[in-house]
mmCIF file of C-alpha atoms and ligand atoms in Angstrom:
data_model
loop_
_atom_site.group_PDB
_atom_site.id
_atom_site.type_symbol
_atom_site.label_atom_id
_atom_site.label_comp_id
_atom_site.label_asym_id
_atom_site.label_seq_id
_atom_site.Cartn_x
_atom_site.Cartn_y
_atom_site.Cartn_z
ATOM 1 C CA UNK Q 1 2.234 26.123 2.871
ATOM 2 C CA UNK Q 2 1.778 22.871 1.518
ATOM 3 C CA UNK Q 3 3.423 19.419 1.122
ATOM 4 C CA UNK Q 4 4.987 18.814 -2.461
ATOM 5 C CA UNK Q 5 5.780 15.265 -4.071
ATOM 6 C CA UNK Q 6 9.147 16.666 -4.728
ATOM 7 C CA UNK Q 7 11.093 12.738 -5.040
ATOM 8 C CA UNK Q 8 9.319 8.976 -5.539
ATOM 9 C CA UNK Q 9 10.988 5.999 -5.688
ATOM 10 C CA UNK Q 10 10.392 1.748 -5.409
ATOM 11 C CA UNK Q 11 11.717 -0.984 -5.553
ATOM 12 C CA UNK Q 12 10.574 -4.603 -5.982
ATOM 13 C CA UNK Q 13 12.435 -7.653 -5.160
ATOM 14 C CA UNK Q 14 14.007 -9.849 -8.070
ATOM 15 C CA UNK Q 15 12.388 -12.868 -7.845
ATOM 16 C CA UNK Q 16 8.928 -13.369 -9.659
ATOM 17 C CA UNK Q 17 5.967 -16.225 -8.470
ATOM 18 C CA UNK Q 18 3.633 -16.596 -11.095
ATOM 19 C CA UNK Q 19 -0.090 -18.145 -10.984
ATOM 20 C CA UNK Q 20 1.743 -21.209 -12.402
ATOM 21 C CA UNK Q 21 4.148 -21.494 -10.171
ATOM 22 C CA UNK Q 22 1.499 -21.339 -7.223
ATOM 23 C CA UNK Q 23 -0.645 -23.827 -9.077
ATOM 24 C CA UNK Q 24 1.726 -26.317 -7.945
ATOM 25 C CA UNK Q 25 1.704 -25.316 -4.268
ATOM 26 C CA UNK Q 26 -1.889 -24.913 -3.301
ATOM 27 C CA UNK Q 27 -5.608 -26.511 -5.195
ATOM 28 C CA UNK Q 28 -5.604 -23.417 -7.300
ATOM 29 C CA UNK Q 29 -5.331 -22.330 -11.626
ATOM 30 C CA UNK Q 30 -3.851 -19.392 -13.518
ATOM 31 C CA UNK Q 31 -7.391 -19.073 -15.014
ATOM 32 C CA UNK Q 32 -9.341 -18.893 -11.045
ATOM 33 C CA UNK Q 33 -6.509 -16.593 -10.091
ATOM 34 C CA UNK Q 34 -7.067 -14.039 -12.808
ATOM 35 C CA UNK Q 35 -10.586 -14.177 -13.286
ATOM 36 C CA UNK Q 36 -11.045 -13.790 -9.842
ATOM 37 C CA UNK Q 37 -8.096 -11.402 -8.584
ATOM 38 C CA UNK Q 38 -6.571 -10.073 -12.236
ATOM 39 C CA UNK Q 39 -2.981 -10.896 -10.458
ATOM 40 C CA UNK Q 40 -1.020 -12.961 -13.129
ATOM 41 C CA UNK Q 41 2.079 -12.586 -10.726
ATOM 42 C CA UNK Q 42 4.019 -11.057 -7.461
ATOM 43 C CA UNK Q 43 7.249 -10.389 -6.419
ATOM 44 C CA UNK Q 44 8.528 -12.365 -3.485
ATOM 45 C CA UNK Q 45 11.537 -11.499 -1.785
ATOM 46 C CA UNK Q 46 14.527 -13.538 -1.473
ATOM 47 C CA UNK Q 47 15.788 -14.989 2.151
ATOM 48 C CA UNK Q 48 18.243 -12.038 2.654
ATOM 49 C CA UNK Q 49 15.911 -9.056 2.405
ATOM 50 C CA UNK Q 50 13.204 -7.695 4.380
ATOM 51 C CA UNK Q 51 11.207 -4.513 4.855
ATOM 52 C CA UNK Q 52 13.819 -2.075 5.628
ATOM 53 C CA UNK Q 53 16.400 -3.194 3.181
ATOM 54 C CA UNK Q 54 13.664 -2.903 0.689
ATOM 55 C CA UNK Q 55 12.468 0.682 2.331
ATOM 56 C CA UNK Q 56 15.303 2.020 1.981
ATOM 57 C CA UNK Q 57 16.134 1.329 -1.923
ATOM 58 C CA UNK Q 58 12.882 2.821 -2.399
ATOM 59 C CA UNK Q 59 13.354 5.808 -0.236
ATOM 60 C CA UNK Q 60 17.195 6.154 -1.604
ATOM 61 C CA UNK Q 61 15.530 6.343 -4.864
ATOM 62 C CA UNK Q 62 13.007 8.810 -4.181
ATOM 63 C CA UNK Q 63 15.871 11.078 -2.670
ATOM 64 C CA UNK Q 64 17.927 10.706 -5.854
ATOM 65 C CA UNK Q 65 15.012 11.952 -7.990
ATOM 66 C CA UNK Q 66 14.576 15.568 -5.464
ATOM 67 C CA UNK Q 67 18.459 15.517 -5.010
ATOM 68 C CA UNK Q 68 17.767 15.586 -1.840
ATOM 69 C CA UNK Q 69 20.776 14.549 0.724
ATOM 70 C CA UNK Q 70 20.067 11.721 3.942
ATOM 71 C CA UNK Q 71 20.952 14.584 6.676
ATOM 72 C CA UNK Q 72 18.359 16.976 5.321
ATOM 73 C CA UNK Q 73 15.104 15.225 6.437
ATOM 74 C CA UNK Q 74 13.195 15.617 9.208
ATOM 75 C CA UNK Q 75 11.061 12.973 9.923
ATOM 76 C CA UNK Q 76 10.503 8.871 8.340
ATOM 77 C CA UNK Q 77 7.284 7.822 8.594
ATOM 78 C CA UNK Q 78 6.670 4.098 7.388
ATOM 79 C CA UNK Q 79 3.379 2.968 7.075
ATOM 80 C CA UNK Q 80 3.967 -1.438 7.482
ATOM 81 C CA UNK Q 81 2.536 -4.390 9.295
ATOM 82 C CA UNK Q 82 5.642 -6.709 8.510
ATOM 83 C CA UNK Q 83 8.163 -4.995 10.051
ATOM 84 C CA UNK Q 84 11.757 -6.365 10.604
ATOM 85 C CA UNK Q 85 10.920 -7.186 14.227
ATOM 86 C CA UNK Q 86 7.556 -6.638 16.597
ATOM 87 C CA UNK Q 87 9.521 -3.644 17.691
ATOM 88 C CA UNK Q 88 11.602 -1.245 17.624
ATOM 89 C CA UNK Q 89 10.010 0.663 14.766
ATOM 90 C CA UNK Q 90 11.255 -0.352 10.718
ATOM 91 C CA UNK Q 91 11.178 3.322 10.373
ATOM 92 C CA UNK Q 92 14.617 3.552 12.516
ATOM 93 C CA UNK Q 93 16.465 0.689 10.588
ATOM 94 C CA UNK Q 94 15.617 2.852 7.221
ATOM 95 C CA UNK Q 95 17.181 6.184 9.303
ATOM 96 C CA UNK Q 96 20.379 4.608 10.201
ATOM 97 C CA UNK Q 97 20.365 2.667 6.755
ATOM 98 C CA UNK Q 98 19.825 6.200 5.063
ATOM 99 C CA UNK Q 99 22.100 7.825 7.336
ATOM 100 C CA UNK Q 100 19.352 10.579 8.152
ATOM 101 C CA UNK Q 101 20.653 11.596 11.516
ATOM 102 C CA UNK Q 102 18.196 14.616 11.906
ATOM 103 C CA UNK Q 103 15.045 12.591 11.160
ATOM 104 C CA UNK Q 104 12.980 11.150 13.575
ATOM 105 C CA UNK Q 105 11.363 7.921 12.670
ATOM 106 C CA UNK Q 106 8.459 5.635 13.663
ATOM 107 C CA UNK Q 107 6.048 3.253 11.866
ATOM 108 C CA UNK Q 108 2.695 3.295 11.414
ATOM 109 C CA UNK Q 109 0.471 0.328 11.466
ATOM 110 C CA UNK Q 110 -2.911 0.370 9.238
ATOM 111 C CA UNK Q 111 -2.501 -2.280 7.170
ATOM 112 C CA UNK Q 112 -3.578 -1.270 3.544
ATOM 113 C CA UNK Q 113 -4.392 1.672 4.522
ATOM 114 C CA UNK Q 114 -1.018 2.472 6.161
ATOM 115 C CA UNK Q 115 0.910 4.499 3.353
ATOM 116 C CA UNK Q 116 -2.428 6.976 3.322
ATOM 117 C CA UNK Q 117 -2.293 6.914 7.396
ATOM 118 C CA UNK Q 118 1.515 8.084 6.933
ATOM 119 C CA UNK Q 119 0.865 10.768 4.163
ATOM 120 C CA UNK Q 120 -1.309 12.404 6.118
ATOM 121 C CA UNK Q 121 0.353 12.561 9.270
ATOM 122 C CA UNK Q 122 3.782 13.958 7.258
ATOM 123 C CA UNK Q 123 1.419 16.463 5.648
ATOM 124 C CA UNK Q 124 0.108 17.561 8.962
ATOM 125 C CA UNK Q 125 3.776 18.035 10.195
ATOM 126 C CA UNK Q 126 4.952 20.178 7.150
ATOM 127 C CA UNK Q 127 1.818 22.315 7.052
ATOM 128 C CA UNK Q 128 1.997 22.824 11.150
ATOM 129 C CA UNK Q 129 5.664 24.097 9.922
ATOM 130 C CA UNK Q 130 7.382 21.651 12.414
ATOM 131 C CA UNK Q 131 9.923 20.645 9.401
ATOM 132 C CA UNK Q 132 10.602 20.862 6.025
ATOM 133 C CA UNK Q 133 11.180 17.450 4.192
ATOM 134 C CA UNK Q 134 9.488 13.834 5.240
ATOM 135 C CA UNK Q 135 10.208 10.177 3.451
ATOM 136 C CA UNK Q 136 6.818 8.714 3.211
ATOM 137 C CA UNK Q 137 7.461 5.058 2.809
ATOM 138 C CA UNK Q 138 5.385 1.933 2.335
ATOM 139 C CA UNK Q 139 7.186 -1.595 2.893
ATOM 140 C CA UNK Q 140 6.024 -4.951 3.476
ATOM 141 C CA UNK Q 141 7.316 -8.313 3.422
ATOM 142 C CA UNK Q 142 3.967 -9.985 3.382
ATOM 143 C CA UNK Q 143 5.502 -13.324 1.803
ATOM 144 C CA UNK Q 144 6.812 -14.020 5.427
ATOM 145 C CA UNK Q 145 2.979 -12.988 6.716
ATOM 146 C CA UNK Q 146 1.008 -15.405 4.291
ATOM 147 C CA UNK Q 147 -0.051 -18.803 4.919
ATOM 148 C CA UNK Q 148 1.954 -20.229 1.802
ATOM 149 C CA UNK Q 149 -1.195 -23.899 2.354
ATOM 150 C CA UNK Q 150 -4.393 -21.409 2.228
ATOM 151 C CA UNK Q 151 -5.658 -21.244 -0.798
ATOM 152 C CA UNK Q 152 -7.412 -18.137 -0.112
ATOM 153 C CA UNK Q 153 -5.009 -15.572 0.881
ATOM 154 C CA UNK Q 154 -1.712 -17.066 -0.338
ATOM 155 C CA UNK Q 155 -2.616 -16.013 -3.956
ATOM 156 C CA UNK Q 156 -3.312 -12.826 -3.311
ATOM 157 C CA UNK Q 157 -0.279 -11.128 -1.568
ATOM 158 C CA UNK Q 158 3.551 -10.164 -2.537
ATOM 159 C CA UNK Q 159 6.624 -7.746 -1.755
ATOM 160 C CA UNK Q 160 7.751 -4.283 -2.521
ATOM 161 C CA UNK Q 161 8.350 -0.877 -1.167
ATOM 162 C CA UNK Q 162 7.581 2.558 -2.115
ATOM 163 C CA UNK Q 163 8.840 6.009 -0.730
ATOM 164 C CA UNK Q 164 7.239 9.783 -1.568
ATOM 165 C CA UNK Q 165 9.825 12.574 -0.702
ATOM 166 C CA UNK Q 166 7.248 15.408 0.543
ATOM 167 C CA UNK Q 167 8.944 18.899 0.766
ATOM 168 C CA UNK Q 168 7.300 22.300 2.353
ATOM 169 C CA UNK Q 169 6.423 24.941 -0.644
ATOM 170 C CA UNK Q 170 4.568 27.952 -0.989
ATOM 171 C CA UNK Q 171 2.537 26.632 -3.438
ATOM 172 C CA UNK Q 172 -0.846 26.040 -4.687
ATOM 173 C CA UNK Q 173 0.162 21.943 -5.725
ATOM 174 C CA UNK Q 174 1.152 19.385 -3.026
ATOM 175 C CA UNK Q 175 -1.548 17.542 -0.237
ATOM 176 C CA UNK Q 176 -4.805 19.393 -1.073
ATOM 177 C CA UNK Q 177 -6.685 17.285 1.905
ATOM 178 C CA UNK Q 178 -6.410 13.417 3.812
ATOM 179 C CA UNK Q 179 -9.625 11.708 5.092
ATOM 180 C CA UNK Q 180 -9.174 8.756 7.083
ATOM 181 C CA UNK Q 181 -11.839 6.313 8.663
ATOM 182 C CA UNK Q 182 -11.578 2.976 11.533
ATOM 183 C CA UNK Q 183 -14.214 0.304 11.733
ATOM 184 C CA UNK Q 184 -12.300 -2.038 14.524
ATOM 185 C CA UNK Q 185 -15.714 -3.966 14.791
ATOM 186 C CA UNK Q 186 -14.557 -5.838 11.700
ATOM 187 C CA UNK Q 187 -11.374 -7.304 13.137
ATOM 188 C CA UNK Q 188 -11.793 -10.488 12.693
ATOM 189 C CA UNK Q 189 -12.203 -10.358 8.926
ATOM 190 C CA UNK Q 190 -9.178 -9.809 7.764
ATOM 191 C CA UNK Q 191 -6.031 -10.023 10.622
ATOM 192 C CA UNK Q 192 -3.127 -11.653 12.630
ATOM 193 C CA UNK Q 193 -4.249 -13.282 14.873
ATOM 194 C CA UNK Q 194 -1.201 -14.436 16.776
ATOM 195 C CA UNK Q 195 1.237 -13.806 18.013
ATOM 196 C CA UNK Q 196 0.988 -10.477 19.410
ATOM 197 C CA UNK Q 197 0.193 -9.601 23.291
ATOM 198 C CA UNK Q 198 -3.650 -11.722 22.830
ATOM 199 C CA UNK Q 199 -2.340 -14.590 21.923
ATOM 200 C CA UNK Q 200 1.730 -14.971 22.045
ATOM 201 C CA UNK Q 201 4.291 -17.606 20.806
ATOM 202 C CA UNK Q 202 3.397 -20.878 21.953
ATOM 203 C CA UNK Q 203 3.294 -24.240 20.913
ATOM 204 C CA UNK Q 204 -0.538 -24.867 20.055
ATOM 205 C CA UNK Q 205 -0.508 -21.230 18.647
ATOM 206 C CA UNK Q 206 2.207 -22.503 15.688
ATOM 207 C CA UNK Q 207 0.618 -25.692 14.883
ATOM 208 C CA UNK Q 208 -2.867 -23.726 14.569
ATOM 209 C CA UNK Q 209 -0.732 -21.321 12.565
ATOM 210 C CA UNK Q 210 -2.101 -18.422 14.359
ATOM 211 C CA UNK Q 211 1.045 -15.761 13.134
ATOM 212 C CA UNK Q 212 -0.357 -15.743 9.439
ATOM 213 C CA UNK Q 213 -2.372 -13.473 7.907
ATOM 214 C CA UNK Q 214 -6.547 -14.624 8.057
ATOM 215 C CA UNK Q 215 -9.351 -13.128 5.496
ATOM 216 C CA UNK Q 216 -12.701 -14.048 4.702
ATOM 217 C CA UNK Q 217 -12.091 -12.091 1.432
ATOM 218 C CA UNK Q 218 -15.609 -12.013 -0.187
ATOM 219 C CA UNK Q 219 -16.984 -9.887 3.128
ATOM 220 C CA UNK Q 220 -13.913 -7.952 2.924
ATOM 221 C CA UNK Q 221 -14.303 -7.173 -1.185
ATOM 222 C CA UNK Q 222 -18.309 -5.798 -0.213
ATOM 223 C CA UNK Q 223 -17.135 -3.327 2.323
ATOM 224 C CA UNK Q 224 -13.986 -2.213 0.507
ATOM 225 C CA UNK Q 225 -15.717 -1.620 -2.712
ATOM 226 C CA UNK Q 226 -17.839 0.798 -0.618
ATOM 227 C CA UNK Q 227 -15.865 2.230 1.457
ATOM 228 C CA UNK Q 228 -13.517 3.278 -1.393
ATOM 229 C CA UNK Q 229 -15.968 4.945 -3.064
ATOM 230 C CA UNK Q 230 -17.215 6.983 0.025
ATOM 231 C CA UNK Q 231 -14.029 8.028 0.737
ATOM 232 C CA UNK Q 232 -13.202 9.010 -2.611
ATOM 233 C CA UNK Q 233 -16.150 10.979 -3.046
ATOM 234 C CA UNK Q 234 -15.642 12.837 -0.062
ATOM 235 C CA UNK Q 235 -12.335 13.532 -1.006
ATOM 236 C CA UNK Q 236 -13.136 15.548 -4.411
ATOM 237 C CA UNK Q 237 -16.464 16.770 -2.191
ATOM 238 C CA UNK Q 238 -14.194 18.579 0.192
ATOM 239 C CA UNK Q 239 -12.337 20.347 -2.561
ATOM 240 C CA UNK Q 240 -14.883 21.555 -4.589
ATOM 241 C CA UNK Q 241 -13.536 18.830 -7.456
ATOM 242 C CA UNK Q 242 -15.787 16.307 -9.570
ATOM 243 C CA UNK Q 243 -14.350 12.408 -11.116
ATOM 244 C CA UNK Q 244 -14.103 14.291 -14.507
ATOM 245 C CA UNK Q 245 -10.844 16.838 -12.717
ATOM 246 C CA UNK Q 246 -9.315 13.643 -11.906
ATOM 247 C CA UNK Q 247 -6.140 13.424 -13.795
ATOM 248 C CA UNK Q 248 -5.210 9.914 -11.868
ATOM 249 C CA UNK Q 249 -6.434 7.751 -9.703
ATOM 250 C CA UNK Q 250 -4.575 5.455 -7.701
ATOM 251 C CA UNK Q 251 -6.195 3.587 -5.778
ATOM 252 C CA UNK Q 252 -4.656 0.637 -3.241
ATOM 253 C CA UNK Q 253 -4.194 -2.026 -5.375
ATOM 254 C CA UNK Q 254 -6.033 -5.212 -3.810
ATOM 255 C CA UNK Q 255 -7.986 -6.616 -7.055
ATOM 256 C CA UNK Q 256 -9.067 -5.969 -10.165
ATOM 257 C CA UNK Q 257 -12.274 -6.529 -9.497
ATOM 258 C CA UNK Q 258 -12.595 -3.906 -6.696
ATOM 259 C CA UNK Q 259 -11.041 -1.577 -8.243
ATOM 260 C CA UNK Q 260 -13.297 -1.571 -11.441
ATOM 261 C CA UNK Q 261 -16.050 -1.686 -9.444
ATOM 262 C CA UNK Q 262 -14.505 1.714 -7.420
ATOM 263 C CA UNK Q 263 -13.549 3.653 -10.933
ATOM 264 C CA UNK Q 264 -17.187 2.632 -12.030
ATOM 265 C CA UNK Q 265 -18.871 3.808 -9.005
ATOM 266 C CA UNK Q 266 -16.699 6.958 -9.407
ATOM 267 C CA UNK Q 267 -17.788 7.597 -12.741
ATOM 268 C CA UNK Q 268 -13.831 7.548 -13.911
ATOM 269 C CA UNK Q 269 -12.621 5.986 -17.255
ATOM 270 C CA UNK Q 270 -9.711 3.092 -17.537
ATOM 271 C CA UNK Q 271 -7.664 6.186 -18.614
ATOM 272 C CA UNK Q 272 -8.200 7.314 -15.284
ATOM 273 C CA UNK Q 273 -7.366 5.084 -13.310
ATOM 274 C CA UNK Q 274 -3.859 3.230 -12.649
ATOM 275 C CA UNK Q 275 -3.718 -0.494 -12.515
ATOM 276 C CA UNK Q 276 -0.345 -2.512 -11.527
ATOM 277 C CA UNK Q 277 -1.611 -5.461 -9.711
ATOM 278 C CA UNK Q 278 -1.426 -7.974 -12.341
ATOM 279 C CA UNK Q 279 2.510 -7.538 -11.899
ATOM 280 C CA UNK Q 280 2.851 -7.083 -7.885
ATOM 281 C CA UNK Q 281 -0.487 -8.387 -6.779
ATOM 282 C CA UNK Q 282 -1.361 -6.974 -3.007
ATOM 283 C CA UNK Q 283 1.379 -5.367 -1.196
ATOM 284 C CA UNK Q 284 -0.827 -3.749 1.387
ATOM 285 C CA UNK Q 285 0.767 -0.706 2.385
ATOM 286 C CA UNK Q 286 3.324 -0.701 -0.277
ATOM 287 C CA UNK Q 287 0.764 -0.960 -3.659
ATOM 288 C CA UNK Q 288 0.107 3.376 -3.580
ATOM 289 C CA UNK Q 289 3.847 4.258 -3.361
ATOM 290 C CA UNK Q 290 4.664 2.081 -5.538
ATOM 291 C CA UNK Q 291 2.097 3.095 -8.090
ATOM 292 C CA UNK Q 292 2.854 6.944 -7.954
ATOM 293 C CA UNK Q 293 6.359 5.948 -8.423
ATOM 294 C CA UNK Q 294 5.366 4.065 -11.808
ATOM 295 C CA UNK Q 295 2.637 6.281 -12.956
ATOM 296 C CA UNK Q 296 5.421 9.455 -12.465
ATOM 297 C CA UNK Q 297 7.781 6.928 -14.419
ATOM 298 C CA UNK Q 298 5.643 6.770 -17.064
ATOM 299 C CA UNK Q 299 4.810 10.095 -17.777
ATOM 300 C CA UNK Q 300 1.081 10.129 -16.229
ATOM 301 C CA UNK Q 301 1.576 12.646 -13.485
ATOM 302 C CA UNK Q 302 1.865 15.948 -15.264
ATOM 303 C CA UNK Q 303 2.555 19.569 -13.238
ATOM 304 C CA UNK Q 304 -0.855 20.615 -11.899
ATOM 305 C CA UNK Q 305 -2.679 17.171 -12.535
ATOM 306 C CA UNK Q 306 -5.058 16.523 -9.967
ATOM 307 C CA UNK Q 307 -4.299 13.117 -8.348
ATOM 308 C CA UNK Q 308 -6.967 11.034 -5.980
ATOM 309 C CA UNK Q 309 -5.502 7.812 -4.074
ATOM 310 C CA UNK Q 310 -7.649 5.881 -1.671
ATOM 311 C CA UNK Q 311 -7.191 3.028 0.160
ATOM 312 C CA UNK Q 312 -8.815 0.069 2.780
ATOM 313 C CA UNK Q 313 -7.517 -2.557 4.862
ATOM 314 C CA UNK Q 314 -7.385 -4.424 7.803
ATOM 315 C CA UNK Q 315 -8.808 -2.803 10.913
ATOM 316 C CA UNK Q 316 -10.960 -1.669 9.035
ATOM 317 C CA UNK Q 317 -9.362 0.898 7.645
ATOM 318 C CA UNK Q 318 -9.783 3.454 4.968
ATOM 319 C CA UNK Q 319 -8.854 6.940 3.792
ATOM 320 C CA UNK Q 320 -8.219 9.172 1.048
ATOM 321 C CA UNK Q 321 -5.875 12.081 -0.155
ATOM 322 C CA UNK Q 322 -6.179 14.308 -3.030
ATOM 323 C CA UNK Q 323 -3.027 15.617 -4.663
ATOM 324 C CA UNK Q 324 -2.322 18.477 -6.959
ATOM 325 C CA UNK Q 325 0.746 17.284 -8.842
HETATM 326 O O1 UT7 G 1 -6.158 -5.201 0.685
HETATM 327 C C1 UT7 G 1 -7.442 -5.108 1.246
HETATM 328 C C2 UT7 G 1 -7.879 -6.382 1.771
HETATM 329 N N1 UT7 G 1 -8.112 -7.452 0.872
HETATM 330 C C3 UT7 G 1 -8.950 -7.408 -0.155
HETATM 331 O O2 UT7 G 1 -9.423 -6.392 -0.554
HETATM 332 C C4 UT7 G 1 -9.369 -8.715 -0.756
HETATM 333 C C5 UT7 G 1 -10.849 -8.758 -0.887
HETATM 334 N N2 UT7 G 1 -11.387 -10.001 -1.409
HETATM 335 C C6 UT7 G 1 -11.086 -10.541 -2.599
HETATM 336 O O3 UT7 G 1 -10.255 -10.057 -3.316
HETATM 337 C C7 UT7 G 1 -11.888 -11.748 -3.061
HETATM 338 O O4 UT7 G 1 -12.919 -11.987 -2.135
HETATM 339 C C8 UT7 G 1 -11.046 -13.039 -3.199
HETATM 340 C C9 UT7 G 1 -10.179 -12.920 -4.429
HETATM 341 C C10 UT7 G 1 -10.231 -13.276 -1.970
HETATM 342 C C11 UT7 G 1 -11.943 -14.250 -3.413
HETATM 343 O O5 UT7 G 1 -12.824 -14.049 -4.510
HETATM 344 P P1 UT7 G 1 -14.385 -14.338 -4.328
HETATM 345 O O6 UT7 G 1 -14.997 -14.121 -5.650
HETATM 346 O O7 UT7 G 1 -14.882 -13.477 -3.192
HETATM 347 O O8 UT7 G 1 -14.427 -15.874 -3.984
HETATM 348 P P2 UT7 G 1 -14.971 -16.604 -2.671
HETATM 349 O O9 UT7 G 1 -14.127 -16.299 -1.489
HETATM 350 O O10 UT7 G 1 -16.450 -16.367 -2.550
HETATM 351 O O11 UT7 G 1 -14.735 -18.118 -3.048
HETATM 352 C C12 UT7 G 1 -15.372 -18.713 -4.195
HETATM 353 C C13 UT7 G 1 -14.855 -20.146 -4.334
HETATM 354 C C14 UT7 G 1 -14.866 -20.940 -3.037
HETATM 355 O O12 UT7 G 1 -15.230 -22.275 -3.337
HETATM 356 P P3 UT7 G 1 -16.748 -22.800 -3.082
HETATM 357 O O13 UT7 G 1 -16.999 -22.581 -1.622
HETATM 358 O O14 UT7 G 1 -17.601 -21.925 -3.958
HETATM 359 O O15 UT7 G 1 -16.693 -24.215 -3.498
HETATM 360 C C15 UT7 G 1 -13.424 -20.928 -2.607
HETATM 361 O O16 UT7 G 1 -13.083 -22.038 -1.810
HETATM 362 O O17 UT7 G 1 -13.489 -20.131 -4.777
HETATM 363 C C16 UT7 G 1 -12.703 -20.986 -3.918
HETATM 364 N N3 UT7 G 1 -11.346 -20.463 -3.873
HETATM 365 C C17 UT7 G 1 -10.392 -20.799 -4.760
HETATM 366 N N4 UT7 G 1 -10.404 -21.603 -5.826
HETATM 367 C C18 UT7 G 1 -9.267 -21.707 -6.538
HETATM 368 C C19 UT7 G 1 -10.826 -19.579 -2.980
HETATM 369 N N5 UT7 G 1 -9.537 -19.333 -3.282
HETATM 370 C C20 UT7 G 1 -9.241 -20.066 -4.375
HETATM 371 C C21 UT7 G 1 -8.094 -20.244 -5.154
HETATM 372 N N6 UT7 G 1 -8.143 -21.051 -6.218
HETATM 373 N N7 UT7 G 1 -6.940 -19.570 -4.875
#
């Protein structure tokens, strides 16, 4: 039994911010941005939306593609760390909003890493044959997260969700294999630090602007770039697979930079590998969803391709997941 890509879908909010655009916000240039990042713009969503309205479109969408009707899945799983409210779960908004009355729903919270953290648990579910179809989503509104005055982060992040349909199938394609890895000694390198149960809501905690995201992002770049790799490696180690059976990969899409460093490392060409985050820039859990979903668009995902994603984020955390198409 395994767990087929049987739907994707995404959807990114209207409104564009370009490297101009932030140029007049924050001590920053087009030219540092790029050469630095290779994001020339994000999408940044507009006061009425949030993380389940964009969820769902992109979930919606992937359940168009597999014809696939709201009261036939079995379980949400939403990997995000700006949900619509501290709790209950953004997983449940997206059920009612779907209409998925026989699903049961929860988030998952891995940062970056979270869409990987939510494949694999939905492909442990449909290969322990507890159901037969699971929305895989990744959301985030990180333009309500971001520090809109730091320099150093604010350039970096935007909006958009993406949603896998995953479907149980006697075949030999679908989730060949998940590896996931935690490091929480590096907290404090990339994270919120207010205002959860540490440090809640108070007055000192707003004007030191504790609820917005914090990065020292050339520690975080080092141990990304090598974590990626690992993970990736062990990935095509565990299936008996080398870079050169890669059909795709599609990697978390954080910077340029890292991730030509990763394909190089890998030993992949630029045919290889999928690139979007000139367009989008970082949308943590949200960039591998919503990459499948364009790659599929444009014809690069072929029956029987092999397909390697890996990602890292805050936590630390990191995985992989190797896909046969
Ligand atoms: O999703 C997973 C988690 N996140 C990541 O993977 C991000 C990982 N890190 C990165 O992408 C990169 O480290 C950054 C893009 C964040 C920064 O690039 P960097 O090459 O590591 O630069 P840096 O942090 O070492 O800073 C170099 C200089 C500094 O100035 P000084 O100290 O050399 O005078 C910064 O203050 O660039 C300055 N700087 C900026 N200058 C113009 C930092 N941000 C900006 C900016 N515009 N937006």
């Amino acid at each position: 039994m395994k767990a087929r890509i049987v739907g994707t879908g995404s959807y990114l909010p209207e409104q564009t911010r370009t490297n101009y655009d932030l140029e007049k916000m924050v001590d920053t240039s087009h030219d540092w941005i790029v050469a630095r990042t290779g994001i020339e713009e994000r999408r940044i969503a507009d006061a009425t939306e949030c993380t389940s309205d964009m969820a769902t479109i992109a979930a919606q969408r992937a359940m168009d593609m597999a014809g696939v009707t709201a009261d036939e899945i079995d379980m949400i799983v939403l990997g995000t760390i700006t949900g619509d409210y501290p709790w209950p779960a953004t997983a449940c908004i997206v059920q009612a909003n779907l209409g998925a009355k026989n699903a049961f729903a929860y988030d998952v919270s891995a940062a970056c890493s979270g869409f990987l953290y939510a494949l694999s648990s939905a492909n442990d579910f449909i290969v322990a044959g507890r159901g037969k179809r699971v929305l895989v989503i990744g959301a985030e509104t990180l333009s309500r997260a971001v520090d809109w005055t730091d320099r150093n982060t604010c350039v970096l992040f935007g909006d958009g969700a993406g949603a896998i349909l995953l479907e149980a199938q006697e075949s030999d394609s679908g989730v060949l294999s998940c590896h996931l890895h935690s490091d929480g000694n590096f907290l404090e390198l990339l994270y919120q630090p207010g205002f959860g149960a540490k440090h809640p809501v108070s007055v000192e905690g707003i004007g030191a602007r504790l609820s917005y995201l914090k990065m020292q992002g050339n520690e975080v770049f080092k141990v990304a770039v090598r974590s990626l790799t690992e993970v990736s490696k062990e990935a095509l180690a565990a299936n008996g697979y080398t870079s050169a059976d890669v059909g795709q990969f599609i990697p978390h899409q954080a910077n340029l930079r890292i991730l030509e460093a990763t394909t190089k490392r890998l030993g992949l060409t630029e045919e290889q590998s999928f690139i979007n985050v000139h367009k989008y820039g970082n949308t943590s859990g949200a960039t591998i969803p919503i990459a499948i979903d364009e790659a599929y668009q444009q014809g690069l995902l072929k029956e029987g391709d092999l397909i390697l994603s890996a990602a890292f984020g805050g936590g630390f955390t990191w995985g992989s997941a190797l896909i046969r198409w």
